[in-house]
PDB file of C-alpha atoms and ligand atoms in Angstrom:
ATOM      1  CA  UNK A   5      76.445  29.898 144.770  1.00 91.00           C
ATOM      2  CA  UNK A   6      78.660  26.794 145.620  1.00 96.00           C
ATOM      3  CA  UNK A   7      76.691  23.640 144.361  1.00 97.00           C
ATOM      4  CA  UNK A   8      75.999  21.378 148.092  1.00 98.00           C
ATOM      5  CA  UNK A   9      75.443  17.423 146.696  1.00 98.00           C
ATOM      6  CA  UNK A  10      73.338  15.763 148.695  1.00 98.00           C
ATOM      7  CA  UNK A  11      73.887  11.923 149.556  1.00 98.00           C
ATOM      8  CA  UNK A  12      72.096  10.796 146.097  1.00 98.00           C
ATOM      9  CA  UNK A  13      73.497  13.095 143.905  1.00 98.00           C
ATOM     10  CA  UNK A  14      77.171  11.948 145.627  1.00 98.00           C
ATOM     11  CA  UNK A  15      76.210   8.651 144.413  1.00 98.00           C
ATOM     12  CA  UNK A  16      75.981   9.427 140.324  1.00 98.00           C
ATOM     13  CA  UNK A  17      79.289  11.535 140.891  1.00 98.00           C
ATOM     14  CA  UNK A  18      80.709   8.402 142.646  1.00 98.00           C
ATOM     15  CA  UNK A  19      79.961   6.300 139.328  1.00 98.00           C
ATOM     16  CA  UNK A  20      81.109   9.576 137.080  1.00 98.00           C
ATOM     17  CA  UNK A  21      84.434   9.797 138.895  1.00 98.00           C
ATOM     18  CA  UNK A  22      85.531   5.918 139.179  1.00 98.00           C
ATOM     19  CA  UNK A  23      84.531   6.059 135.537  1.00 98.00           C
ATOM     20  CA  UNK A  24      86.883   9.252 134.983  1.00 98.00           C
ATOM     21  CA  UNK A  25      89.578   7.392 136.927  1.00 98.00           C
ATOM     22  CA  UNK A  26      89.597   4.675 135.035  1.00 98.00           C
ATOM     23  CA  UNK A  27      89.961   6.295 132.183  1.00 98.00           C
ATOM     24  CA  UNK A  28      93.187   8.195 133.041  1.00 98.00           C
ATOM     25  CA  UNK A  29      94.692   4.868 134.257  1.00 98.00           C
ATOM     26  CA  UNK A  30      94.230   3.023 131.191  1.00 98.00           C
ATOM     27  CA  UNK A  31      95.329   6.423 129.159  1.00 98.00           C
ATOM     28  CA  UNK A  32      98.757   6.327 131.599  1.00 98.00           C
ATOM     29  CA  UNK A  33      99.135   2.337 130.851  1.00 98.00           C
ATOM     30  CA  UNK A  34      99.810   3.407 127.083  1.00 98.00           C
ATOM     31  CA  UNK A  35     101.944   6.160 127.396  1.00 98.00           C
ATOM     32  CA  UNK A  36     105.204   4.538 125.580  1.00 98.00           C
ATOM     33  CA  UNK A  37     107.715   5.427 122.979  1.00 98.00           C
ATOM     34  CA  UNK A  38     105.852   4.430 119.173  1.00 98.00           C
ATOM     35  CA  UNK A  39     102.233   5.747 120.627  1.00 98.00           C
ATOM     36  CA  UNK A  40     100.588   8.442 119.156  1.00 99.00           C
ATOM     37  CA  UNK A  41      98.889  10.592 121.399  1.00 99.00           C
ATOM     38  CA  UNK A  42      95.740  10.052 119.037  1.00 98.00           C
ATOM     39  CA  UNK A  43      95.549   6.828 119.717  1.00 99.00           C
ATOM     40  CA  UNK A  44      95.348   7.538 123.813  1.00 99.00           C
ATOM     41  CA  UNK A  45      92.789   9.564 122.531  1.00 99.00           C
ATOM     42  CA  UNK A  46      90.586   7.508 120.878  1.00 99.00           C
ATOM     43  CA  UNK A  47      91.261   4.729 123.747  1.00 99.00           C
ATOM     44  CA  UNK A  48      90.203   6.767 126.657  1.00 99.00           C
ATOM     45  CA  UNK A  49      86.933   8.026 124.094  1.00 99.00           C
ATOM     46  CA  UNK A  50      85.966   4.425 123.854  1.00 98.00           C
ATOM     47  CA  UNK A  51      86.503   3.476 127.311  1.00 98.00           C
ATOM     48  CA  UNK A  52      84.311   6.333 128.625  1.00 98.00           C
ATOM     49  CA  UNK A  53      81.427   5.837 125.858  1.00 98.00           C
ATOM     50  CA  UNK A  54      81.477   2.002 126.106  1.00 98.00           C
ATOM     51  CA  UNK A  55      80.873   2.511 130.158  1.00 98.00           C
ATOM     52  CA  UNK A  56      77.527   4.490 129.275  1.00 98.00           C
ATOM     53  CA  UNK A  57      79.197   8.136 130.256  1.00 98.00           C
ATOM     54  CA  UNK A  58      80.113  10.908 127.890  1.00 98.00           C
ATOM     55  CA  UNK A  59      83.549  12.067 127.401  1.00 99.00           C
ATOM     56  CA  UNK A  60      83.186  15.525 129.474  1.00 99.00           C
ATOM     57  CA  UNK A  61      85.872  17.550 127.223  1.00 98.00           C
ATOM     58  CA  UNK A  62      84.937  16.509 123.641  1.00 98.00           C
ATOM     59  CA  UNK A  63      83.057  19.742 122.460  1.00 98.00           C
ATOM     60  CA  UNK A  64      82.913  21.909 125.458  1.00 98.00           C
ATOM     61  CA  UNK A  65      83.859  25.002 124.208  1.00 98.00           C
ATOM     62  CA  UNK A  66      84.466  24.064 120.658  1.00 98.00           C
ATOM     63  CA  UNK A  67      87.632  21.590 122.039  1.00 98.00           C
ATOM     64  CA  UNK A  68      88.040  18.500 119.407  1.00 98.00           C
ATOM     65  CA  UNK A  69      89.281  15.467 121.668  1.00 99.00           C
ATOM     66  CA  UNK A  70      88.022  13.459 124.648  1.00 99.00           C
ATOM     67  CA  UNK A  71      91.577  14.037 126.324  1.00 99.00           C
ATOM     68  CA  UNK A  72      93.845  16.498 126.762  1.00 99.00           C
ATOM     69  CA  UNK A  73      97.359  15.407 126.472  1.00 99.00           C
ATOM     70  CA  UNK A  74     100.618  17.935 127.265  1.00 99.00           C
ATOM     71  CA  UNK A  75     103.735  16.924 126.555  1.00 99.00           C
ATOM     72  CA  UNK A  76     106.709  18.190 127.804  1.00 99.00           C
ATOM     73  CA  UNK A  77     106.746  22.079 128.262  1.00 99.00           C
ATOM     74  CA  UNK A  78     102.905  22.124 127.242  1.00 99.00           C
ATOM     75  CA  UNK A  79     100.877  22.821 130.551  1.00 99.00           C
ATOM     76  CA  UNK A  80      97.630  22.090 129.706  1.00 99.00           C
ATOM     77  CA  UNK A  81      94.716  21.500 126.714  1.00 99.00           C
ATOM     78  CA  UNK A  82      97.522  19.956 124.477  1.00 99.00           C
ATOM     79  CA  UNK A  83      95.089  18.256 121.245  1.00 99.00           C
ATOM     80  CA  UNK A  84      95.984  14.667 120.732  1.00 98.00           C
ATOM     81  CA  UNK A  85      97.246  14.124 117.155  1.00 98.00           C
ATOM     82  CA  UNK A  86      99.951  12.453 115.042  1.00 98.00           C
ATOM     83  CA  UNK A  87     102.583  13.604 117.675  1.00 98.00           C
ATOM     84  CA  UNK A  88     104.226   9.847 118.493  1.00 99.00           C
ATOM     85  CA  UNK A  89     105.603   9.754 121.913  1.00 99.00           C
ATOM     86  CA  UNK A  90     109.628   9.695 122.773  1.00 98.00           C
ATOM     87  CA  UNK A  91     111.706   8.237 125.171  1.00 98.00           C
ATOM     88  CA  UNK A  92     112.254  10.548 127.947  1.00 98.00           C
ATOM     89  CA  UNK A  93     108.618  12.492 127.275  1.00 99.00           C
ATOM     90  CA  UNK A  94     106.507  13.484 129.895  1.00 99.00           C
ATOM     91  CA  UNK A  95     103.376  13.184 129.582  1.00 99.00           C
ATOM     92  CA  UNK A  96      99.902  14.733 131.002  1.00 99.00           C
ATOM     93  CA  UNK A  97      96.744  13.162 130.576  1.00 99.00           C
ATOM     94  CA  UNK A  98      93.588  15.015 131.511  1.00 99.00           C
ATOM     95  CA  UNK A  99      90.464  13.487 131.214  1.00 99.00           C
ATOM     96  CA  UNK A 100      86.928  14.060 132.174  1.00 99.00           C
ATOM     97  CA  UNK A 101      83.614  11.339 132.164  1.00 98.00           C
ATOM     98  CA  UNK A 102      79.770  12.347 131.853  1.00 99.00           C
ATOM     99  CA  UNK A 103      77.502   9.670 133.728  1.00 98.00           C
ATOM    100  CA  UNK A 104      74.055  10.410 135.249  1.00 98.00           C
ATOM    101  CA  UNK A 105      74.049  14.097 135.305  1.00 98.00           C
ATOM    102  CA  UNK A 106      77.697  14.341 136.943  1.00 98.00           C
ATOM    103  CA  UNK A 107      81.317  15.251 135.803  1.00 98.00           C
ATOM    104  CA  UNK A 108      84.270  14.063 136.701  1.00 98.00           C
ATOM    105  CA  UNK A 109      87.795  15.477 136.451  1.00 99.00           C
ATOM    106  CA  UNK A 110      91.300  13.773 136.947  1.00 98.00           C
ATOM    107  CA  UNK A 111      94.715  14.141 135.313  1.00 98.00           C
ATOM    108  CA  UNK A 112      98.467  13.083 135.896  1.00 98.00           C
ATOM    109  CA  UNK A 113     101.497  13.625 133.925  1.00 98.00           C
ATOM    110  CA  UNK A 114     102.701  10.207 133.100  1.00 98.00           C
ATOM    111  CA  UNK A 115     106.679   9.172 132.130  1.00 98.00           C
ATOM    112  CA  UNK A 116     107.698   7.938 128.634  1.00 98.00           C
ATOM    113  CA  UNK A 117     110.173   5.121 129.179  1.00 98.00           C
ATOM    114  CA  UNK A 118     113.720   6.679 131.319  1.00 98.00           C
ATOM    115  CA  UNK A 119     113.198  10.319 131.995  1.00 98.00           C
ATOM    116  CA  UNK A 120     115.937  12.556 133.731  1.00 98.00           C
ATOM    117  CA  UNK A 121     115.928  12.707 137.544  1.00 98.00           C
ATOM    118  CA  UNK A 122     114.551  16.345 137.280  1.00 98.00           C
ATOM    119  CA  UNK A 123     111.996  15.763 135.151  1.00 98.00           C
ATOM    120  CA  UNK A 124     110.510  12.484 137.680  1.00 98.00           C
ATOM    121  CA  UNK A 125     111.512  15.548 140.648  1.00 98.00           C
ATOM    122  CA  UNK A 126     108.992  17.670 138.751  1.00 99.00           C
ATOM    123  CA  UNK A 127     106.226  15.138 138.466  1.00 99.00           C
ATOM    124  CA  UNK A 128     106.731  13.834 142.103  1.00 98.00           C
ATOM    125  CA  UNK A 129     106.668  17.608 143.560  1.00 99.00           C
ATOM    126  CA  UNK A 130     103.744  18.299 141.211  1.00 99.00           C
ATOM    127  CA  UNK A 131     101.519  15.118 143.012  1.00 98.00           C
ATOM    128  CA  UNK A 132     102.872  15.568 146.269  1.00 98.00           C
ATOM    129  CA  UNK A 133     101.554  19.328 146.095  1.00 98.00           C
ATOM    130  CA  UNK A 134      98.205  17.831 145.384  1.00 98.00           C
ATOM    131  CA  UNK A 135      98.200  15.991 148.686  1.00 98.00           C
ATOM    132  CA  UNK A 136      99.849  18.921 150.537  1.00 98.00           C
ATOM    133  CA  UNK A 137      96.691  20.994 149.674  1.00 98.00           C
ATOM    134  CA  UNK A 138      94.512  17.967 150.742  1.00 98.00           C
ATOM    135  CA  UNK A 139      95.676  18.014 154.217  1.00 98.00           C
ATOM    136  CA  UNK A 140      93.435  21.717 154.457  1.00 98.00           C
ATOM    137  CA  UNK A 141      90.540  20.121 152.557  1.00 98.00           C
ATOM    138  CA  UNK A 142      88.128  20.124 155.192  1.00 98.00           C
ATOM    139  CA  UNK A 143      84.721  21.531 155.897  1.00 98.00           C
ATOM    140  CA  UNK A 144      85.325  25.032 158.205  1.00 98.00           C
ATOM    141  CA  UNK A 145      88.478  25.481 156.067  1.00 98.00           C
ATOM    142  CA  UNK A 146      89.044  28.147 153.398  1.00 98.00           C
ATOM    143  CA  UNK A 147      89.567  27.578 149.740  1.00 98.00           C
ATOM    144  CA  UNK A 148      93.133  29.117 149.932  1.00 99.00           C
ATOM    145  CA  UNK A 149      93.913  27.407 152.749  1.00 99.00           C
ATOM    146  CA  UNK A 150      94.583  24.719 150.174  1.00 99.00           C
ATOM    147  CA  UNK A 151      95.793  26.787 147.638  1.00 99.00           C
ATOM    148  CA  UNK A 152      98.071  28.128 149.864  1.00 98.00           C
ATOM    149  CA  UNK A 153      99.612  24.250 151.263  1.00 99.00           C
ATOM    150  CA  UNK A 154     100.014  23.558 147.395  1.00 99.00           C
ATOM    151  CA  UNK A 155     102.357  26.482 146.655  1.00 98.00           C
ATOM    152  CA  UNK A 156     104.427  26.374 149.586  1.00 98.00           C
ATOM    153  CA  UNK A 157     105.484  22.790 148.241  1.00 99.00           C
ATOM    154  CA  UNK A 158     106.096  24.221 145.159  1.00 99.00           C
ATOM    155  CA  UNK A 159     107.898  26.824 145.180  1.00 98.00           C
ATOM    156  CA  UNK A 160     109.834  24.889 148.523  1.00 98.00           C
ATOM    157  CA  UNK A 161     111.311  22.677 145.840  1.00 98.00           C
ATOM    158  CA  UNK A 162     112.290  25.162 143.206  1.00 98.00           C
ATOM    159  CA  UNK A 163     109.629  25.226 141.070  1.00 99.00           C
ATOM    160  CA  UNK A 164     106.627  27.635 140.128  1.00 98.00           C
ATOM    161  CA  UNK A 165     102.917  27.790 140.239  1.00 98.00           C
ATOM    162  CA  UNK A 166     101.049  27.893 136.758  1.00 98.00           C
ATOM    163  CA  UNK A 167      98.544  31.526 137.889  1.00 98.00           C
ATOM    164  CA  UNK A 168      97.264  31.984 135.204  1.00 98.00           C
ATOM    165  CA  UNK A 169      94.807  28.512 135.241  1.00 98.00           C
ATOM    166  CA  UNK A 170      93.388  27.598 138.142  1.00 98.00           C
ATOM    167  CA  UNK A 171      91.306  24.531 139.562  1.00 98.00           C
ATOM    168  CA  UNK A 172      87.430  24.488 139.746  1.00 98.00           C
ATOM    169  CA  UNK A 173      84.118  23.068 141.663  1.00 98.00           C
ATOM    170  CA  UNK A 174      82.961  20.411 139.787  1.00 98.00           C
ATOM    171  CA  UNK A 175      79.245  18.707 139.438  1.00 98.00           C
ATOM    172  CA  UNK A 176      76.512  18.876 137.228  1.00 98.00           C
ATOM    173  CA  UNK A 177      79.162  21.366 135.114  1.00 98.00           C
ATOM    174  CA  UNK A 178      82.859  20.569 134.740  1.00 98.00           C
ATOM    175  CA  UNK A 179      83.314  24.269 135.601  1.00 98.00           C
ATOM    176  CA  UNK A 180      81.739  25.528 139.050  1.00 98.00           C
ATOM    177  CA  UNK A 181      82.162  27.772 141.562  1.00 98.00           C
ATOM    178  CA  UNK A 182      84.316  28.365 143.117  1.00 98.00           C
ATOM    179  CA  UNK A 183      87.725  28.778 142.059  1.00 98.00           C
ATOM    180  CA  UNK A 184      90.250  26.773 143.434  1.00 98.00           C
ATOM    181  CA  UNK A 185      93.894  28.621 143.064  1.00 98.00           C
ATOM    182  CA  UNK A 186      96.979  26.973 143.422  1.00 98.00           C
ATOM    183  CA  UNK A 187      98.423  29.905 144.964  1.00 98.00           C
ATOM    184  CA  UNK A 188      97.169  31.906 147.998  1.00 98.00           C
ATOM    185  CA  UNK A 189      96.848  33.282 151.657  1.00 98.00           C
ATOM    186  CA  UNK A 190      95.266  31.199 154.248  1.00 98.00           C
ATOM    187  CA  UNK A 191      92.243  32.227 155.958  1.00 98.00           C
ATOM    188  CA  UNK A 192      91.102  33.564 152.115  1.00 98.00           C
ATOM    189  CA  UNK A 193      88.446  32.308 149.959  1.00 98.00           C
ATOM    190  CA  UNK A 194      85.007  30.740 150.684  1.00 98.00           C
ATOM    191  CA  UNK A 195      84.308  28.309 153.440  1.00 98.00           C
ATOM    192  CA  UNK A 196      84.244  24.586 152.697  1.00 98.00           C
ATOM    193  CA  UNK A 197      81.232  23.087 153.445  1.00 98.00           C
ATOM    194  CA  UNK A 198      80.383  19.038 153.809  1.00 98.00           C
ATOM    195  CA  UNK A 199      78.764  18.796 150.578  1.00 98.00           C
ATOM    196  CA  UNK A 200      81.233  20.468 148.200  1.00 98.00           C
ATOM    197  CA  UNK A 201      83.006  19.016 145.184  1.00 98.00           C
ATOM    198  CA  UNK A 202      86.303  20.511 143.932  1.00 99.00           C
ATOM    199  CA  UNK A 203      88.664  19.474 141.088  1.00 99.00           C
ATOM    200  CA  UNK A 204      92.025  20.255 142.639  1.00 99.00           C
ATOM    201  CA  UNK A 205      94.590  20.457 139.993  1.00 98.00           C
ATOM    202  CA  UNK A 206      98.301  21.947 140.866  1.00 99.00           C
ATOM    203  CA  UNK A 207     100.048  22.752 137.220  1.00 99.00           C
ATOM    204  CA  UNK A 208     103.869  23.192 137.723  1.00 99.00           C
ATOM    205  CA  UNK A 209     106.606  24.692 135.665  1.00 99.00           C
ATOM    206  CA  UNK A 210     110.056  23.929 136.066  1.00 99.00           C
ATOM    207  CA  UNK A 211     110.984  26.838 135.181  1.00 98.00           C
ATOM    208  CA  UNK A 212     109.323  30.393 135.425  1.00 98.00           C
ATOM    209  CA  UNK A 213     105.545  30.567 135.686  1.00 98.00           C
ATOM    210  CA  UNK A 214     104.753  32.389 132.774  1.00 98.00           C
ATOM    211  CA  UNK A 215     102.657  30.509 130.094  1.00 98.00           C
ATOM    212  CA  UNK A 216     101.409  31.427 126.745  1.00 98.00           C
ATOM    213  CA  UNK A 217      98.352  30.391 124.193  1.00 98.00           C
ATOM    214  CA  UNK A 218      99.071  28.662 120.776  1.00 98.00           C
ATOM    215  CA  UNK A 219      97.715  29.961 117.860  1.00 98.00           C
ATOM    216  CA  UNK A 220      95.258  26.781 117.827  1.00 98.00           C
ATOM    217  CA  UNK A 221      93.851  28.631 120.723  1.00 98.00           C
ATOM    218  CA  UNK A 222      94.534  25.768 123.442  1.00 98.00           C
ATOM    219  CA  UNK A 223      97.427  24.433 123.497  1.00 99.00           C
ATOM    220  CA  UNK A 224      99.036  26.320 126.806  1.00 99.00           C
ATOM    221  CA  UNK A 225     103.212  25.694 127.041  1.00 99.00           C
ATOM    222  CA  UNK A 226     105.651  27.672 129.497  1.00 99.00           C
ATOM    223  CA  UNK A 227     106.620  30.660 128.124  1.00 98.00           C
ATOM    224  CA  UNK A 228     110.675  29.487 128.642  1.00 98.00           C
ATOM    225  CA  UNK A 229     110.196  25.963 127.015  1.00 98.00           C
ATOM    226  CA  UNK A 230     110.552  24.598 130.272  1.00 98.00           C
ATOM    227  CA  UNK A 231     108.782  21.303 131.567  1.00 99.00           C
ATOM    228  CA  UNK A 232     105.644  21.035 133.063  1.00 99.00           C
ATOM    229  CA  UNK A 233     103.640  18.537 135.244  1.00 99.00           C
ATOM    230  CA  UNK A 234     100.014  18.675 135.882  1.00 99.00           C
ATOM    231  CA  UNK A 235      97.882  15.855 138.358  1.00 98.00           C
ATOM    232  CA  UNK A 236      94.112  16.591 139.711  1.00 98.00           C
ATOM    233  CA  UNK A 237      91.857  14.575 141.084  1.00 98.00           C
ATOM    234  CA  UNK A 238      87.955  15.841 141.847  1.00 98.00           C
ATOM    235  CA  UNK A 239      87.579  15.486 145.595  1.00 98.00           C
ATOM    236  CA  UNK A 240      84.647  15.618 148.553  1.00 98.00           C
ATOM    237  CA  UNK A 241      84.375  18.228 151.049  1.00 98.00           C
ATOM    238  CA  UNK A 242      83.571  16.135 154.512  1.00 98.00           C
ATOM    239  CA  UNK A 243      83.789  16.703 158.304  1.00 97.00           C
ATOM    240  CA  UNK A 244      86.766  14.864 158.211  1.00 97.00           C
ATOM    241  CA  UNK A 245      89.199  13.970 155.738  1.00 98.00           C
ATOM    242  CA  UNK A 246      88.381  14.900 152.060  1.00 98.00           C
ATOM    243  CA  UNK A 247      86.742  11.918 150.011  1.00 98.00           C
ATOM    244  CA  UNK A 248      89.119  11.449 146.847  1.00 98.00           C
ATOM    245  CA  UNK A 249      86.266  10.556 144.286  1.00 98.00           C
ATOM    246  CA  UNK A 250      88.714   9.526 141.195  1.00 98.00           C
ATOM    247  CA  UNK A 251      91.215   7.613 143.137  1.00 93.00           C
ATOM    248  CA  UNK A 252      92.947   5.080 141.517  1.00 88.00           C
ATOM    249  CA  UNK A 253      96.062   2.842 143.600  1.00 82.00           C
ATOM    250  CA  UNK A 254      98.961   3.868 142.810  1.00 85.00           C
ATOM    251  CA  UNK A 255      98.058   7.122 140.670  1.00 87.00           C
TER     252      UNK A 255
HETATM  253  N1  MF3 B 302      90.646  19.501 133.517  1.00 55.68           N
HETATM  254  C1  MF3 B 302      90.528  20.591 132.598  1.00 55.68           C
HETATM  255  C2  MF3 B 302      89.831  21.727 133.261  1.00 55.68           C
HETATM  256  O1  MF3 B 302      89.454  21.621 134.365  1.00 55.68           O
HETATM  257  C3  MF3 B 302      89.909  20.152 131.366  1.00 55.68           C
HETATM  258  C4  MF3 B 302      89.176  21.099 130.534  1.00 55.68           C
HETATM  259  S1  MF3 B 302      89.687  20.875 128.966  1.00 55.68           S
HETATM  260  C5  MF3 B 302      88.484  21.307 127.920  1.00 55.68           C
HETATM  261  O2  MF3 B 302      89.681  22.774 132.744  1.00 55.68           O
HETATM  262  F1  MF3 B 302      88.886  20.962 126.793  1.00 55.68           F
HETATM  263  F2  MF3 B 302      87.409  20.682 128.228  1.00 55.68           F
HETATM  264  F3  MF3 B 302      88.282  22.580 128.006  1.00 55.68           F
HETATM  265 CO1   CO B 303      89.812  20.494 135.863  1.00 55.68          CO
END
């Protein structure tokens, strides 16, 4: 069953989200060379506790940090630790913000002083993707009617389509139905209905899709060593166009 949210319950997630936002954007404002990805840890942990909320990520699952932060080749679910950020990095932030009974859900992979053309090429693609899928985020629509908008600019530019993670409905858990692929046939998947929230997150590999597990048991990285760009925001089904709930300008 696909969670509805009625008009109250939209509110808290309103709060949860600009919350979540607000995190990443501070996270993205530290992302230079000499910063340890710890410390963009602990920053975005007491930004989210000190607005009232709970940092979504910090346990679930056994996973030890408030953030998730990928550098480079790694995908996804990177830990922070003593890693100190390099010129030419890039860098994903994921974060996610407990507030009055709602998650929200928002990354974006973030540049580390000068990066190489292809590298800003991959992060660019990777957001514009994101927006692609949003033009088919409408109520009557079907799931992969996003998922399917998202890959085409994708793999239109060169790159590939992370399969093997995929993005989520979002709520009173930061994992709900349904799925949210970023690959796919239109006309597929369930309907969208007014009501629904989604985390929409396109994860792109320069290089071949294929990803694999460190022994840590999170950390995900492309199989070739190649880069890879991440950006999600948790957005609102309407009757018109979707409702972006972790916006931030110019993010
Ligand atoms: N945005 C990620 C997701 O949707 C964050 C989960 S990380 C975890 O899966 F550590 F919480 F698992
Ligand atoms: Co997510």
């Amino acid at each position: 069953m696909i969670a509805i949210k009625n008009e109250r319950e939209l509110e808290s997630m309103r709060q949860a989200c600009k919350i979540t936002a607000a995190a990443r954007a501070l996270a993205g404002e530290m992302v230079r060379p000499g910063v340890s990805t710890k410390a963009i840890d602990q920053a975005v942990h007491d930004y989210i506790v000190s607005q009232g909320a709970k940092p979504s990520f910090l346990n679930y699952n056994g996973y030890p940090a408030s953030a998730c932060i990928s550098v480079n080749q790694t995908v996804i679910h990177g830990i922070p630790g003593g890693y100190v950020l390099a010129e030419g990095d890039i860098v994903s932030i994921d974060v996610g913000a407990y507030y009055k009974g709602f998650h929200g859900d928002c990354a974006a992979t973030f540049p580390c002083g000068a990066i190489s053309t292809e590298a800003q090429r991959l992060i660019d693609v990777t957001r514009e993707s994101f927006y692609e899928g949003m033009k088919f985020a409408t109520m009557g629509n079907r799931v992969q009617d996003i998922s399917h908008a998202i890959e085409q600019h994708v793999e239109s530019n060169g790159f590939s389509i992370v399969r093997s993670f995929v993005g989520h409905g979002v709520g009173r858990q930061l994992h709900e139905e349904p799925e949210v692929p970023n690959y796919g046939k239109p006309g597929r998947g369930p309907r969208l209905l007014k009501g629904m929230t989604l985390a929409v997150e396109p994860m792109v590999n320069a290089g071949t899709a294929d990803v694999r597990i460190l022994k840590d048991g999170w950390t995900v990285v492309t199989t070739d060593g190649s880069l890879s760009a991440h950006y999600e925001n948790t957005v609102l089904i309407t009757d018109g166009e979707p409702e972006i709930l972790t916006v931030t300008e110019g993010l």
